[in-house]
Amino acid sequence: MHFVTMEIQGERIIGLTDEAQNYVLDLHRAHREIEDGTTWPSSLLEAIEQGESFIETVSRLRDWVFKQRDSESYFYPMGEVRLYAPIPRPKKNIFCVGKNYRDHVLEMGSEDDLPEHIMIFTKATTSVVGPEASIPSHEDLTDQLDYEGELAIVIGKSGKGITIEAAMDHVFGYTIVNDITARDMQKRHKQFFLGKSLDGTCPMGPAIVHRSFVENPQSLMVETKVNGEIRQRASTELMMFSIPEIIAIISKGMTLEPGDIIATGTPAGVGKGFVPPRFLKKGDVVEVSVEKIGTLRNVID
Ligand code: MG
């Protein structure tokens, strides 16, 4: 199941889309008409908090829609709806793993920079924007704006001290994050937060794909294109800290909650890794694709 947050007739609602992401089902209308007494969540975040009961409700609604004589009237072409980030304003900062692909560490530095322990930083919730949203170039603050295509985990079940064995039970699904970074600010301020949290620098989406659809999240191809040219291409099997390890390490002393988002790190091929560097400029189109999850497209404005 692929869930999106979309706007129809001025209302921001949850939609269900197909794998090709060509059509979106108006679950809100289906739920209103089926009148089964269940409470319908007002946002995807609230739906994730409902857990498995939400997934069961959606299955029931989808089956019901397909039995209706006018079933096609419940679907909209994807191009006709406005999409937001699946969770437009997360409750917490977005967790990000730094240095999780060996070749990316090497392009940014040397063998000495390979992490012994996982590196975690966060991006402010206000940096989140949706698919097709423009990313401000922030020309007054940076001339080194860079892209980082990443698979992101969406937590479904609360937990602290989660073991590696139990970690996948805490995952609701997956989405895509482009961890846009102002490299000069990242370096100047020593700590990553400012350079990683400018408004509009956390494009996310287009969908959250339920974990049941992703058999092995550790073998997905991640690809980033700038103006159609492939800059990053690597499988998630190359992560140095796997998804279960990331969840176990973060949750050791900190409670992870439904709706928490963890970007799992970026492979080699970022703009700073080129000689000379190839940073983003106004008008550039950045597309991050993750196999089975979709394509997140944004334009630098
Ligand atoms: Mg990153």
PDB file of N, CA, C and O and ligand atoms in Angstrom, residues 97 121 148 150 179 196 265-266, ligand 1:
ATOM      1  N   VAL A  97      20.982   9.614   9.341  1.00  0.00           N
ATOM      2  CA  VAL A  97      22.250   8.915   9.528  1.00  0.00           C
ATOM      3  C   VAL A  97      23.268   9.571   8.603  1.00  0.00           C
ATOM      4  O   VAL A  97      23.010   9.747   7.412  1.00  0.00           O
ATOM      5  N   PHE A 121      22.350  13.011  13.071  1.00  0.00           N
ATOM      6  CA  PHE A 121      22.034  14.436  13.236  1.00  0.00           C
ATOM      7  C   PHE A 121      20.559  14.589  12.879  1.00  0.00           C
ATOM      8  O   PHE A 121      19.911  13.604  12.505  1.00  0.00           O
ATOM      9  N   GLU A 148      21.260  14.978  -1.456  1.00  0.00           N
ATOM     10  CA  GLU A 148      21.600  13.664  -0.892  1.00  0.00           C
ATOM     11  C   GLU A 148      20.340  12.799  -0.969  1.00  0.00           C
ATOM     12  O   GLU A 148      19.442  12.921  -0.138  1.00  0.00           O
ATOM     13  N   GLU A 150      18.047   9.663  -0.365  1.00  0.00           N
ATOM     14  CA  GLU A 150      18.078   8.672   0.722  1.00  0.00           C
ATOM     15  C   GLU A 150      16.759   7.918   0.874  1.00  0.00           C
ATOM     16  O   GLU A 150      15.675   8.484   0.697  1.00  0.00           O
ATOM     17  N   ASP A 179      18.082  14.873   1.437  1.00  0.00           N
ATOM     18  CA  ASP A 179      18.713  15.601   2.553  1.00  0.00           C
ATOM     19  C   ASP A 179      19.556  16.747   1.982  1.00  0.00           C
ATOM     20  O   ASP A 179      20.786  16.702   1.971  1.00  0.00           O
ATOM     21  N   LYS A 196      21.723  21.932   7.530  1.00  0.00           N
ATOM     22  CA  LYS A 196      20.824  20.854   7.113  1.00  0.00           C
ATOM     23  C   LYS A 196      19.350  21.217   7.298  1.00  0.00           C
ATOM     24  O   LYS A 196      18.479  20.414   6.988  1.00  0.00           O
ATOM     25  N   GLY A 265      20.865   7.725   5.216  1.00  0.00           N
ATOM     26  CA  GLY A 265      22.193   8.070   4.692  1.00  0.00           C
ATOM     27  C   GLY A 265      22.217   8.045   3.174  1.00  0.00           C
ATOM     28  O   GLY A 265      21.360   7.437   2.544  1.00  0.00           O
ATOM     29  N   THR A 266      23.215   8.716   2.616  1.00  0.00           N
ATOM     30  CA  THR A 266      23.267   8.856   1.158  1.00  0.00           C
ATOM     31  C   THR A 266      24.484   8.148   0.565  1.00  0.00           C
ATOM     32  O   THR A 266      25.546   8.117   1.185  1.00  0.00           O
TER      33      THR A 266
HETATM   34 MG    MG B   1      22.231  12.707   4.451  1.00  0.00          MG
END
